[in-house]
């Protein structure tokens, strides 16, 4: 840990930009992982003889482990050191990648992905905490922007790299490629990164972590089983019952815990509820769309894995464009307006992908519109959440924000995937196809290949048409979820000139917390609004709504 100067500041480390490269590479690796997996799903299903439900568990096990462990990982990172957490998480992520590379069954792959998610849970808060520690305030916004850009780059590169690997090697190579950034982060991180920790960290809460994870696992398990057995079958009901019981127990336990993982005061604040639900529904729509679209492009439209990766890549660059446009829009309409407009555009874009023809031009147009919209919405949701707490609580709150994102990812794959599976089965039945064709499109195509001749060709064409129709239904569900997020943002998130805190709360020093400078810019308690050059805007008025005080 760096020595502290007499004025209370930490000396600038001349290696800090190299450190940022290491931190960004770690984030890039864990985001890249999902993009690699999406384009490998068809080949994986064939190799492992997995159905859609098993694939959903393979995809969701990563998000569930990550979301379930994030809050605890943030607490442990504060207590034992952010560098240690980052490097430990990288090791666990690498071990999970090795297990996934040699997996020969769906169960092993689920376990590997869960292990990778556990490692990622320690990487994410650890890298951000180290970044905040080594960069002075004047450079911190730029550094966080570069760090966040690594995430968008991972989204863009994942499908392309995954498509190339699956097309030229075997599906397990998507896990092998993870070992390259893992090795670089471990070596460079051990040499470059400083150690830092919180002088007064929160107590670990393993029982709370277990209860929270059980609630999320039960919820997603029940949702996935609906696609096979219906809403009233024992499997889905058991999953929902576990989710309800564990969720109630989690709330009761956390309210009685002396150092809860969740600050329940935040749950009383409209901006927090609006921002959290908005980012959850954004990730719900994005994850569900990519899950369906990568399969639709390959199964129904005949794309190869690399072609499918290149086809979905524009959405990531559109997200980057949206983030560049975001600041100007926030100044005009406030964070709530930016998120509502962005999610509205995202919903329309997904609808275009799902309903306007089946060729690539409407897919491209819809992806570009949805990507720009998501870029307009992502930043303001996190800014609002983080502006509701003082800096000493930003680690736990940041982990909570990440948990909502990962829960949205998991539910997007579960719900939209379940709709896809159920709709495909219904379409196959309506078309009068053999029962064997209703399990998955891949099983239908293999049946058609065995049948051969014109009968087999007709069966394959009918099955592809059924899958295409089912994919459209799934994408409509994803769009509806995003549209609900737009309404939530418009109703609950702050508008231009309003306090982000939403209640006029003040810190113990009497400084307004999370207020706006009148232009839509957000700053935390004790901080002054600054210009783009980083100089204080001394004359900027502070607008605070009437309400409660601490």
Short mmCIF file of C-alpha atoms in Angstrom, two decimals:
data_model
loop_
_atom_site.label_atom_id
_atom_site.label_comp_id
_atom_site.label_asym_id
_atom_site.label_seq_id
_atom_site.Cartn_x
_atom_site.Cartn_y
_atom_site.Cartn_z
CA UNK A 1 0.00 0.00 0.00
CA UNK A 2 1.39 3.42 -0.91
CA UNK A 3 2.49 5.82 1.86
CA UNK A 4 0.21 8.74 2.52
CA UNK A 5 1.37 12.31 2.04
CA UNK A 6 1.05 15.00 4.71
CA UNK A 7 -2.00 16.45 3.00
CA UNK A 8 -3.77 13.09 3.27
CA UNK A 9 -3.45 12.20 -0.42
CA UNK A 10 -1.77 9.15 -1.92
CA UNK A 11 1.27 9.84 -4.14
CA UNK A 12 0.69 9.17 -7.82
CA UNK A 13 2.30 5.92 -8.93
CA UNK A 14 4.12 6.39 -12.27
CA UNK A 15 3.12 2.82 -13.18
CA UNK A 16 -0.61 3.46 -12.72
CA UNK A 17 -1.47 3.34 -16.44
CA UNK A 18 0.29 -0.03 -16.72
CA UNK A 19 -1.75 -1.12 -13.72
CA UNK A 20 -4.89 0.01 -15.53
CA UNK A 21 -3.93 -2.24 -18.43
CA UNK A 22 -3.75 -5.23 -16.08
CA UNK A 23 -7.07 -4.37 -14.42
CA UNK A 24 -8.78 -3.84 -17.77
CA UNK A 25 -7.42 -7.13 -19.11
CA UNK A 26 -8.87 -8.96 -16.09
CA UNK A 27 -12.30 -7.43 -16.73
CA UNK A 28 -11.99 -8.11 -20.47
CA UNK A 29 -11.38 -11.81 -19.78
CA UNK A 30 -14.47 -12.36 -17.64
CA UNK A 31 -16.74 -10.47 -20.06
CA UNK A 32 -15.21 -12.18 -23.10
CA UNK A 33 -16.17 -15.54 -21.62
CA UNK A 34 -19.93 -15.20 -22.21
CA UNK A 35 -19.49 -14.08 -25.81
CA UNK A 36 -17.22 -17.05 -26.48
CA UNK A 37 -19.83 -19.42 -25.08
CA UNK A 38 -22.83 -18.06 -26.99
CA UNK A 39 -21.52 -18.93 -30.46
CA UNK A 40 -20.32 -22.36 -29.28
CA UNK A 41 -23.78 -23.43 -28.07
CA UNK A 42 -24.86 -25.34 -31.23
CA UNK A 43 -21.58 -27.31 -31.45
CA UNK A 44 -21.66 -27.91 -27.71
CA UNK A 45 -25.22 -29.24 -27.89
CA UNK A 46 -24.20 -31.72 -30.58
CA UNK A 47 -21.02 -32.85 -28.85
CA UNK A 48 -22.53 -33.25 -25.37
CA UNK A 49 -26.04 -34.25 -26.56
CA UNK A 50 -27.42 -31.42 -24.41
CA UNK A 51 -30.93 -29.98 -24.70
CA UNK A 52 -31.95 -26.33 -24.32
CA UNK A 53 -32.61 -26.71 -20.59
CA UNK A 54 -29.12 -28.09 -19.97
CA UNK A 55 -27.58 -25.33 -22.08
CA UNK A 56 -29.47 -22.77 -20.00
CA UNK A 57 -27.94 -24.23 -16.83
CA UNK A 58 -24.49 -24.12 -18.44
CA UNK A 59 -24.96 -20.45 -19.30
CA UNK A 60 -26.70 -19.46 -16.06
CA UNK A 61 -24.39 -21.28 -13.63
CA UNK A 62 -21.74 -18.64 -14.31
CA UNK A 63 -24.08 -15.71 -13.71
CA UNK A 64 -25.63 -17.32 -10.62
CA UNK A 65 -22.27 -18.01 -8.97
CA UNK A 66 -21.06 -14.53 -9.85
CA UNK A 67 -24.20 -12.80 -8.58
CA UNK A 68 -24.45 -14.93 -5.46
CA UNK A 69 -20.84 -14.37 -4.43
CA UNK A 70 -20.39 -10.70 -5.35
CA UNK A 71 -21.51 -9.15 -2.07
CA UNK A 72 -19.41 -11.53 0.00
CA UNK A 73 -16.46 -11.12 -2.36
CA UNK A 74 -16.61 -7.35 -1.96
CA UNK A 75 -16.61 -7.66 1.83
CA UNK A 76 -13.68 -10.10 1.83
CA UNK A 77 -11.82 -7.89 -0.63
CA UNK A 78 -12.17 -4.93 1.73
CA UNK A 79 -11.00 -7.00 4.67
CA UNK A 80 -8.06 -8.97 3.24
CA UNK A 81 -6.90 -6.81 0.34
CA UNK A 82 -8.07 -5.87 -3.14
CA UNK A 83 -4.92 -7.13 -4.91
CA UNK A 84 -5.22 -10.48 -3.16
CA UNK A 85 -8.88 -10.72 -4.17
CA UNK A 86 -8.10 -9.89 -7.81
CA UNK A 87 -5.28 -12.43 -8.12
CA UNK A 88 -7.15 -15.13 -6.18
CA UNK A 89 -10.22 -14.66 -8.37
CA UNK A 90 -8.02 -14.89 -11.48
CA UNK A 91 -6.58 -18.23 -10.30
CA UNK A 92 -10.07 -19.63 -9.63
CA UNK A 93 -11.28 -18.36 -13.01
CA UNK A 94 -8.34 -20.08 -14.70
CA UNK A 95 -8.96 -23.39 -12.91
CA UNK A 96 -12.62 -23.26 -13.97
CA UNK A 97 -11.51 -22.68 -17.57
CA UNK A 98 -9.28 -25.76 -17.43
CA UNK A 99 -12.15 -27.88 -16.11
CA UNK A 100 -14.48 -26.55 -18.84
CA UNK A 101 -11.93 -27.31 -21.55
CA UNK A 102 -11.84 -31.03 -20.71
CA UNK A 103 -15.51 -31.46 -19.69
CA UNK A 104 -17.25 -34.39 -21.36
CA UNK A 105 -20.78 -33.87 -20.02
CA UNK A 106 -23.25 -31.07 -19.24
CA UNK A 107 -22.87 -31.56 -15.47
CA UNK A 108 -19.11 -31.05 -15.57
CA UNK A 109 -19.52 -27.98 -17.72
CA UNK A 110 -22.07 -26.51 -15.30
CA UNK A 111 -19.59 -27.03 -12.45
CA UNK A 112 -16.77 -25.45 -14.47
CA UNK A 113 -18.85 -22.40 -15.33
CA UNK A 114 -19.91 -21.99 -11.70
CA UNK A 115 -16.24 -22.07 -10.64
CA UNK A 116 -15.43 -19.43 -13.24
CA UNK A 117 -18.28 -17.28 -11.94
CA UNK A 118 -16.94 -17.58 -8.41
CA UNK A 119 -13.55 -16.35 -9.60
CA UNK A 120 -15.12 -13.48 -11.53
CA UNK A 121 -16.97 -12.40 -8.36
CA UNK A 122 -13.63 -11.62 -6.73
CA UNK A 123 -12.10 -10.07 -9.85
CA UNK A 124 -14.80 -7.45 -10.50
CA UNK A 125 -14.87 -5.55 -7.17
CA UNK A 126 -11.14 -6.10 -6.64
CA UNK A 127 -10.10 -4.47 -9.91
CA UNK A 128 -12.37 -1.45 -9.39
CA UNK A 129 -11.13 -0.95 -5.81
CA UNK A 130 -7.47 -1.05 -6.90
CA UNK A 131 -8.23 1.39 -9.71
CA UNK A 132 -9.82 3.88 -7.31
CA UNK A 133 -6.81 3.51 -5.01
CA UNK A 134 -4.05 4.20 -7.56
CA UNK A 135 -5.62 7.00 -9.61
CA UNK A 136 -6.00 10.56 -8.30
CA UNK A 137 -9.46 12.15 -8.56
CA UNK A 138 -8.49 14.22 -11.61
CA UNK A 139 -7.71 11.07 -13.61
CA UNK A 140 -10.15 8.65 -12.06
CA UNK A 141 -13.09 9.28 -14.40
CA UNK A 142 -10.89 8.71 -17.44
CA UNK A 143 -9.44 5.54 -15.92
CA UNK A 144 -12.87 4.15 -15.06
CA UNK A 145 -14.01 4.94 -18.61
CA UNK A 146 -11.11 2.93 -20.05
CA UNK A 147 -11.79 0.11 -17.58
CA UNK A 148 -15.46 0.07 -18.59
CA UNK A 149 -14.48 0.17 -22.25
CA UNK A 150 -12.68 -3.14 -21.74
CA UNK A 151 -16.08 -4.64 -20.94
CA UNK A 152 -17.59 -3.40 -24.21
CA UNK A 153 -14.54 -4.67 -26.08
CA UNK A 154 -15.06 -8.07 -24.49
CA UNK A 155 -18.67 -8.09 -25.67
CA UNK A 156 -17.56 -7.23 -29.22
CA UNK A 157 -14.61 -9.62 -29.38
CA UNK A 158 -16.27 -12.63 -27.71
CA UNK A 159 -18.52 -13.81 -30.56
CA UNK A 160 -15.82 -13.24 -33.19
CA UNK A 161 -13.03 -15.01 -31.29
CA UNK A 162 -15.44 -17.76 -30.27
CA UNK A 163 -16.67 -18.22 -33.81
CA UNK A 164 -13.11 -18.47 -35.13
CA UNK A 165 -12.11 -21.00 -32.47
CA UNK A 166 -15.18 -23.20 -32.93
CA UNK A 167 -14.83 -23.04 -36.72
CA UNK A 168 -11.15 -24.03 -36.73
CA UNK A 169 -10.68 -26.12 -33.59
CA UNK A 170 -13.21 -27.64 -31.15
CA UNK A 171 -15.72 -26.08 -28.78
CA UNK A 172 -13.46 -26.63 -25.74
CA UNK A 173 -10.97 -24.14 -27.21
CA UNK A 174 -13.22 -21.30 -26.02
CA UNK A 175 -12.07 -22.18 -22.50
CA UNK A 176 -8.43 -22.67 -23.49
CA UNK A 177 -8.18 -19.10 -24.80
CA UNK A 178 -9.09 -17.76 -21.33
CA UNK A 179 -5.74 -18.99 -20.01
CA UNK A 180 -3.82 -16.35 -21.99
CA UNK A 181 -5.22 -13.27 -20.16
CA UNK A 182 -5.24 -15.26 -16.90
CA UNK A 183 -1.48 -15.84 -17.17
CA UNK A 184 -0.76 -12.20 -18.07
CA UNK A 185 -2.90 -10.84 -15.22
CA UNK A 186 -1.29 -13.15 -12.66
CA UNK A 187 2.29 -12.30 -13.62
CA UNK A 188 1.85 -8.58 -14.31
CA UNK A 189 -0.58 -8.13 -11.41
CA UNK A 190 1.79 -9.71 -8.91
CA UNK A 191 4.55 -7.33 -10.04
CA UNK A 192 2.59 -4.11 -10.57
CA UNK A 193 -0.54 -3.92 -8.44
CA UNK A 194 -0.37 -2.38 -4.95
CA UNK A 195 -2.19 -3.91 -2.03
CA UNK A 196 -5.03 -1.93 -0.47
CA UNK A 197 -7.81 -2.65 1.99
CA UNK A 198 -10.44 -0.92 4.10
CA UNK A 199 -9.33 0.10 7.59
CA UNK A 200 -12.83 -0.65 8.95
CA UNK A 201 -14.24 -3.41 6.72
CA UNK A 202 -17.67 -4.96 7.14
CA UNK A 203 -17.92 -8.35 8.79
CA UNK A 204 -18.30 -11.32 6.42
CA UNK A 205 -21.82 -12.69 6.15
CA UNK A 206 -21.62 -16.25 4.76
CA UNK A 207 -25.15 -17.15 5.87
CA UNK A 208 -26.56 -14.14 4.04
CA UNK A 209 -24.55 -15.06 0.94
CA UNK A 210 -25.87 -18.63 1.00
CA UNK A 211 -29.47 -17.50 1.47
CA UNK A 212 -29.23 -14.93 -1.32
CA UNK A 213 -27.66 -17.43 -3.70
CA UNK A 214 -30.31 -20.05 -2.84
CA UNK A 215 -33.07 -17.56 -3.62
CA UNK A 216 -31.62 -16.74 -7.05
CA UNK A 217 -30.86 -20.38 -7.91
CA UNK A 218 -34.40 -21.42 -6.95
CA UNK A 219 -35.92 -18.65 -9.04
CA UNK A 220 -33.94 -19.45 -12.19
CA UNK A 221 -34.25 -23.23 -11.71
CA UNK A 222 -38.03 -22.93 -11.53
CA UNK A 223 -38.14 -20.69 -14.59
CA UNK A 224 -36.03 -23.08 -16.66
CA UNK A 225 -38.14 -26.10 -15.67
CA UNK A 226 -41.31 -24.31 -16.79
CA UNK A 227 -40.16 -24.76 -20.41
CA UNK A 228 -40.27 -28.56 -20.03
CA UNK A 229 -43.00 -29.26 -17.49
CA UNK A 230 -45.30 -26.22 -17.24
CA UNK A 231 -45.97 -23.81 -14.39
CA UNK A 232 -47.79 -26.27 -12.10
CA UNK A 233 -45.35 -29.21 -12.29
CA UNK A 234 -43.43 -30.23 -9.14
CA UNK A 235 -40.04 -29.05 -10.48
CA UNK A 236 -40.96 -25.43 -11.15
CA UNK A 237 -43.08 -25.19 -8.00
CA UNK A 238 -40.20 -26.53 -5.90
CA UNK A 239 -37.82 -23.99 -7.42
CA UNK A 240 -40.17 -21.08 -6.78
CA UNK A 241 -40.86 -22.31 -3.23
CA UNK A 242 -37.13 -22.41 -2.48
CA UNK A 243 -36.73 -18.92 -3.96
CA UNK A 244 -39.56 -17.53 -1.80
CA UNK A 245 -38.41 -19.22 1.42
CA UNK A 246 -34.75 -18.32 0.94
CA UNK A 247 -35.65 -14.76 -0.06
CA UNK A 248 -37.75 -14.19 3.05
CA UNK A 249 -35.05 -15.76 5.24
CA UNK A 250 -32.42 -13.55 3.58
CA UNK A 251 -34.36 -10.37 4.34
CA UNK A 252 -35.00 -11.39 7.98
CA UNK A 253 -31.38 -12.42 8.52
CA UNK A 254 -29.93 -9.30 6.94
CA UNK A 255 -32.20 -6.97 8.92
CA UNK A 256 -30.99 -8.59 12.15
CA UNK A 257 -27.30 -8.77 11.14
CA UNK A 258 -25.04 -6.11 12.71
CA UNK A 259 -23.24 -5.57 9.39
CA UNK A 260 -25.73 -6.47 6.63
CA UNK A 261 -24.66 -7.10 3.07
CA UNK A 262 -27.57 -4.98 1.83
CA UNK A 263 -28.27 -1.45 3.02
CA UNK A 264 -32.04 -1.63 3.45
CA UNK A 265 -32.27 2.16 3.63
CA UNK A 266 -31.52 2.16 -0.09
CA UNK A 267 -34.66 0.12 -0.71
CA UNK A 268 -36.73 3.07 0.48
CA UNK A 269 -35.28 5.39 -2.16
CA UNK A 270 -37.13 5.69 -5.45
CA UNK A 271 -33.97 6.45 -7.48
CA UNK A 272 -32.28 3.27 -6.22
CA UNK A 273 -35.32 1.11 -6.99
CA UNK A 274 -35.69 2.68 -10.43
CA UNK A 275 -32.02 2.38 -11.35
CA UNK A 276 -31.69 -1.19 -10.04
CA UNK A 277 -34.80 -2.45 -11.83
CA UNK A 278 -33.81 -0.62 -15.01
CA UNK A 279 -30.35 -2.19 -15.21
CA UNK A 280 -31.80 -5.62 -14.32
CA UNK A 281 -34.34 -5.37 -17.15
CA UNK A 282 -31.73 -3.98 -19.56
CA UNK A 283 -29.48 -6.99 -18.93
CA UNK A 284 -32.54 -9.28 -19.09
CA UNK A 285 -33.28 -8.07 -22.61
CA UNK A 286 -29.67 -8.04 -23.80
CA UNK A 287 -28.81 -11.52 -22.48
CA UNK A 288 -32.06 -13.04 -23.73
CA UNK A 289 -31.61 -11.48 -27.16
CA UNK A 290 -28.04 -12.71 -27.63
CA UNK A 291 -28.96 -16.18 -26.35
CA UNK A 292 -31.75 -16.53 -28.92
CA UNK A 293 -30.14 -14.66 -31.81
CA UNK A 294 -26.85 -16.59 -31.92
CA UNK A 295 -28.83 -19.83 -32.18
CA UNK A 296 -31.28 -18.40 -34.71
CA UNK A 297 -28.49 -17.23 -36.99
CA UNK A 298 -26.81 -20.65 -36.96
CA UNK A 299 -29.77 -23.03 -36.76
CA UNK A 300 -32.41 -21.22 -38.80
CA UNK A 301 -30.37 -19.05 -41.18
CA UNK A 302 -27.44 -21.41 -41.72
CA UNK A 303 -24.64 -19.17 -40.45
CA UNK A 304 -21.37 -20.68 -39.30
CA UNK A 305 -20.09 -19.93 -35.81
CA UNK A 306 -17.69 -17.22 -37.02
CA UNK A 307 -20.35 -15.67 -39.25
CA UNK A 308 -22.75 -15.56 -36.30
CA UNK A 309 -20.10 -13.89 -34.15
CA UNK A 310 -19.43 -11.24 -36.79
CA UNK A 311 -23.18 -10.74 -37.24
CA UNK A 312 -23.80 -9.84 -33.58
CA UNK A 313 -20.57 -7.84 -33.12
CA UNK A 314 -22.11 -4.49 -34.23
CA UNK A 315 -24.23 -4.34 -31.07
CA UNK A 316 -21.10 -3.86 -28.95
CA UNK A 317 -19.82 -0.96 -31.05
CA UNK A 318 -23.30 0.56 -30.95
CA UNK A 319 -23.18 0.35 -27.15
CA UNK A 320 -19.87 2.27 -27.22
CA UNK A 321 -21.47 4.93 -29.44
CA UNK A 322 -24.36 5.22 -27.01
CA UNK A 323 -22.02 5.74 -24.07
CA UNK A 324 -20.29 8.58 -25.94
CA UNK A 325 -23.67 10.26 -26.54
CA UNK A 326 -24.88 9.67 -22.99
CA UNK A 327 -23.39 12.70 -21.19
CA UNK A 328 -25.00 15.20 -23.54
CA UNK A 329 -28.39 13.50 -23.22
CA UNK A 330 -28.17 13.38 -19.42
CA UNK A 331 -27.52 17.14 -19.33
CA UNK A 332 -30.69 17.69 -21.35
CA UNK A 333 -33.14 15.26 -19.79
CA UNK A 334 -31.46 13.96 -16.63
CA UNK A 335 -30.43 10.39 -15.85
CA UNK A 336 -34.01 9.13 -15.72
CA UNK A 337 -34.78 10.59 -19.12
CA UNK A 338 -31.61 9.15 -20.64
CA UNK A 339 -32.35 5.67 -19.31
CA UNK A 340 -36.01 5.81 -20.39
CA UNK A 341 -35.10 6.94 -23.92
CA UNK A 342 -32.29 4.39 -24.14
CA UNK A 343 -34.41 1.45 -23.00
CA UNK A 344 -37.26 2.56 -25.24
CA UNK A 345 -34.89 2.51 -28.22
CA UNK A 346 -33.54 -0.85 -27.07
CA UNK A 347 -37.04 -2.35 -26.93
CA UNK A 348 -37.83 -1.13 -30.46
CA UNK A 349 -34.51 -2.48 -31.73
CA UNK A 350 -35.16 -5.95 -30.30
CA UNK A 351 -38.68 -5.92 -31.79
CA UNK A 352 -37.16 -5.17 -35.20
CA UNK A 353 -34.76 -8.09 -34.81
CA UNK A 354 -37.57 -10.41 -33.80
CA UNK A 355 -40.39 -9.42 -36.11
CA UNK A 356 -39.15 -7.68 -39.28
CA UNK A 357 -38.26 -10.49 -41.68
CA UNK A 358 -35.63 -13.15 -41.14
CA UNK A 359 -32.70 -11.86 -43.24
CA UNK A 360 -29.68 -10.07 -41.84
CA UNK A 361 -30.43 -6.40 -42.78
CA UNK A 362 -33.30 -6.01 -40.27
CA UNK A 363 -31.21 -7.87 -37.68
CA UNK A 364 -28.36 -5.38 -38.19
CA UNK A 365 -30.68 -2.37 -38.02
CA UNK A 366 -32.32 -3.65 -34.85
CA UNK A 367 -28.99 -4.48 -33.19
CA UNK A 368 -27.59 -1.03 -33.92
CA UNK A 369 -30.66 0.72 -32.51
CA UNK A 370 -30.76 -1.51 -29.44
CA UNK A 371 -27.03 -1.12 -28.84
CA UNK A 372 -27.13 2.66 -28.94
CA UNK A 373 -30.12 2.63 -26.61
CA UNK A 374 -28.40 0.34 -24.11
CA UNK A 375 -25.32 2.58 -24.21
CA UNK A 376 -27.50 5.56 -23.30
CA UNK A 377 -28.95 3.65 -20.33
CA UNK A 378 -26.05 1.70 -18.80
CA UNK A 379 -23.96 4.53 -17.36
CA UNK A 380 -26.71 6.61 -15.72
CA UNK A 381 -28.14 3.62 -13.83
CA UNK A 382 -24.80 2.89 -12.15
CA UNK A 383 -24.09 6.60 -11.57
CA UNK A 384 -27.40 7.04 -9.77
CA UNK A 385 -26.88 3.98 -7.56
CA UNK A 386 -23.33 4.98 -6.60
CA UNK A 387 -24.34 8.59 -5.92
CA UNK A 388 -26.75 7.47 -3.20
CA UNK A 389 -24.00 6.41 -0.78
CA UNK A 390 -20.85 8.01 0.67
CA UNK A 391 -17.50 6.79 -0.69
CA UNK A 392 -16.82 4.49 2.27
CA UNK A 393 -19.88 2.39 1.30
CA UNK A 394 -19.24 2.41 -2.45
CA UNK A 395 -17.65 -1.05 -2.54
CA UNK A 396 -20.64 -2.92 -1.12
CA UNK A 397 -23.06 -0.81 -3.15
CA UNK A 398 -21.06 -1.40 -6.32
CA UNK A 399 -21.25 -5.15 -5.67
CA UNK A 400 -25.02 -4.84 -5.24
CA UNK A 401 -25.27 -3.07 -8.60
CA UNK A 402 -23.23 -5.83 -10.24
CA UNK A 403 -25.47 -8.43 -8.59
CA UNK A 404 -28.54 -6.87 -10.21
CA UNK A 405 -26.81 -6.96 -13.58
CA UNK A 406 -25.87 -10.61 -13.24
CA UNK A 407 -29.34 -11.53 -12.00
CA UNK A 408 -30.74 -9.81 -15.08
CA UNK A 409 -28.36 -11.87 -17.23
CA UNK A 410 -29.46 -15.11 -15.59
CA UNK A 411 -33.18 -14.36 -15.78
CA UNK A 412 -32.88 -13.20 -19.39
CA UNK A 413 -31.44 -16.53 -20.48
CA UNK A 414 -33.86 -18.47 -18.25
CA UNK A 415 -37.09 -16.70 -19.17
CA UNK A 416 -36.43 -16.00 -22.86
CA UNK A 417 -34.86 -19.44 -23.31
CA UNK A 418 -37.87 -21.08 -21.69
CA UNK A 419 -40.22 -19.17 -23.98
CA UNK A 420 -38.11 -20.25 -26.96
CA UNK A 421 -38.24 -23.93 -25.95
CA UNK A 422 -41.98 -23.91 -25.24
CA UNK A 423 -42.81 -21.98 -28.41
CA UNK A 424 -40.69 -24.31 -30.56
CA UNK A 425 -42.44 -27.37 -29.13
CA UNK A 426 -45.83 -25.77 -29.85
CA UNK A 427 -44.80 -24.85 -33.41
CA UNK A 428 -43.59 -28.41 -34.07
CA UNK A 429 -46.90 -29.80 -32.80
CA UNK A 430 -48.91 -27.34 -34.91
CA UNK A 431 -46.90 -28.27 -38.01
CA UNK A 432 -47.61 -31.97 -37.45
CA UNK A 433 -43.92 -32.90 -37.27
CA UNK A 434 -42.74 -36.09 -35.51
CA UNK A 435 -42.44 -35.93 -31.72
CA UNK A 436 -38.69 -36.49 -31.99
CA UNK A 437 -38.41 -33.14 -33.77
CA UNK A 438 -39.84 -31.26 -30.81
CA UNK A 439 -36.96 -31.80 -28.37
CA UNK A 440 -34.55 -29.36 -30.05
CA UNK A 441 -33.99 -28.06 -33.55
CA UNK A 442 -30.68 -29.93 -33.62
CA UNK A 443 -32.48 -33.23 -32.93
CA UNK A 444 -34.97 -32.41 -35.69
CA UNK A 445 -32.16 -31.72 -38.18
CA UNK A 446 -30.42 -34.97 -37.29
CA UNK A 447 -33.71 -36.83 -37.76
CA UNK A 448 -34.10 -35.15 -41.14
CA UNK A 449 -30.57 -36.18 -42.10
CA UNK A 450 -31.29 -39.81 -41.16
CA UNK A 451 -34.58 -39.74 -43.09
CA UNK A 452 -32.97 -38.36 -46.23
CA UNK A 453 -34.55 -37.55 -49.57
CA UNK A 454 -37.31 -35.02 -50.12
CA UNK A 455 -39.04 -36.10 -46.91
CA UNK A 456 -35.96 -35.29 -44.87
CA UNK A 457 -35.50 -31.98 -46.67
CA UNK A 458 -39.11 -31.00 -45.97
CA UNK A 459 -38.72 -31.98 -42.31
CA UNK A 460 -35.58 -29.86 -41.97
CA UNK A 461 -37.23 -26.85 -43.63
CA UNK A 462 -40.32 -27.14 -41.44
CA UNK A 463 -38.24 -27.47 -38.27
CA UNK A 464 -36.15 -24.42 -39.17
CA UNK A 465 -39.33 -22.45 -39.84
CA UNK A 466 -40.73 -23.55 -36.48
CA UNK A 467 -37.56 -22.47 -34.69
CA UNK A 468 -37.55 -19.13 -36.51
CA UNK A 469 -41.13 -18.46 -35.36
CA UNK A 470 -40.27 -19.49 -31.79
CA UNK A 471 -37.18 -17.26 -31.77
CA UNK A 472 -39.38 -14.33 -32.78
CA UNK A 473 -41.67 -15.00 -29.81
CA UNK A 474 -38.68 -15.13 -27.45
CA UNK A 475 -37.32 -11.85 -28.78
CA UNK A 476 -40.70 -10.16 -28.29
CA UNK A 477 -40.61 -11.24 -24.64
CA UNK A 478 -37.11 -9.75 -24.32
CA UNK A 479 -38.34 -6.50 -25.87
CA UNK A 480 -41.31 -6.31 -23.48
CA UNK A 481 -38.95 -6.67 -20.52
CA UNK A 482 -36.80 -3.80 -21.76
CA UNK A 483 -39.88 -1.66 -22.41
CA UNK A 484 -41.02 -2.19 -18.81
CA UNK A 485 -37.58 -0.99 -17.75
CA UNK A 486 -38.11 2.22 -19.73
CA UNK A 487 -41.38 2.86 -17.90
CA UNK A 488 -39.72 2.17 -14.54
CA UNK A 489 -36.92 4.62 -15.30
CA UNK A 490 -39.35 7.32 -16.40
CA UNK A 491 -41.40 6.91 -13.22
CA UNK A 492 -38.72 6.45 -10.55
CA UNK A 493 -35.36 7.80 -11.69
CA UNK A 494 -34.49 11.50 -11.25
CA UNK A 495 -35.12 13.98 -14.02
CA UNK A 496 -32.99 16.96 -15.03
CA UNK A 497 -32.38 19.33 -12.15
CA UNK A 498 -33.69 16.90 -9.53
CA UNK A 499 -31.62 15.45 -6.71
CA UNK A 500 -30.26 12.04 -7.56
CA UNK A 501 -30.69 11.17 -3.90
CA UNK A 502 -34.35 11.84 -4.35
CA UNK A 503 -34.95 12.76 -0.73
CA UNK A 504 -32.67 15.65 0.05
CA UNK A 505 -30.67 13.58 2.50
CA UNK A 506 -27.53 15.05 3.95
CA UNK A 507 -24.36 13.70 5.40
CA UNK A 508 -23.36 14.31 8.99
CA UNK A 509 -21.42 17.36 7.85
CA UNK A 510 -24.54 18.82 6.30
CA UNK A 511 -23.35 18.55 2.73
CA UNK A 512 -26.07 17.52 0.28
CA UNK A 513 -25.43 13.99 -0.86
CA UNK A 514 -25.84 12.84 -4.43
CA UNK A 515 -27.14 16.21 -5.67
CA UNK A 516 -27.21 17.61 -9.16
CA UNK A 517 -25.43 20.73 -10.36
CA UNK A 518 -28.43 21.74 -12.44
CA UNK A 519 -27.03 20.29 -15.67
CA UNK A 520 -27.71 16.68 -14.90
CA UNK A 521 -24.16 16.02 -13.66
CA UNK A 522 -23.97 13.85 -10.56
CA UNK A 523 -21.47 14.10 -7.75
CA UNK A 524 -21.15 12.40 -4.39
CA UNK A 525 -21.24 13.74 -0.87
CA UNK A 526 -18.32 16.04 -0.15
CA UNK A 527 -17.39 16.45 -3.83
CA UNK A 528 -17.77 19.58 -5.95
CA UNK A 529 -19.11 19.58 -9.49
CA UNK A 530 -16.33 19.93 -12.04
CA UNK A 531 -15.96 20.97 -15.64
CA UNK A 532 -14.71 18.64 -18.33
CA UNK A 533 -11.20 19.81 -17.52
CA UNK A 534 -11.60 18.78 -13.91
CA UNK A 535 -11.79 22.26 -12.36
CA UNK A 536 -14.46 23.13 -9.78
CA UNK A 537 -17.61 24.86 -10.98
CA UNK A 538 -17.86 27.15 -7.97
CA UNK A 539 -20.97 28.93 -9.10
CA UNK A 540 -22.97 25.85 -9.97
CA UNK A 541 -26.25 25.80 -8.03
CA UNK A 542 -27.25 22.69 -6.10
CA UNK A 543 -30.84 21.62 -6.47
CA UNK A 544 -32.13 19.40 -3.68
CA UNK A 545 -35.66 18.10 -3.32
CA UNK A 546 -37.48 18.40 -0.06
CA UNK A 547 -37.58 15.30 2.08
CA UNK A 548 -36.03 13.43 4.94
CA UNK A 549 -32.59 13.96 6.41
CA UNK A 550 -30.17 11.60 8.07
#
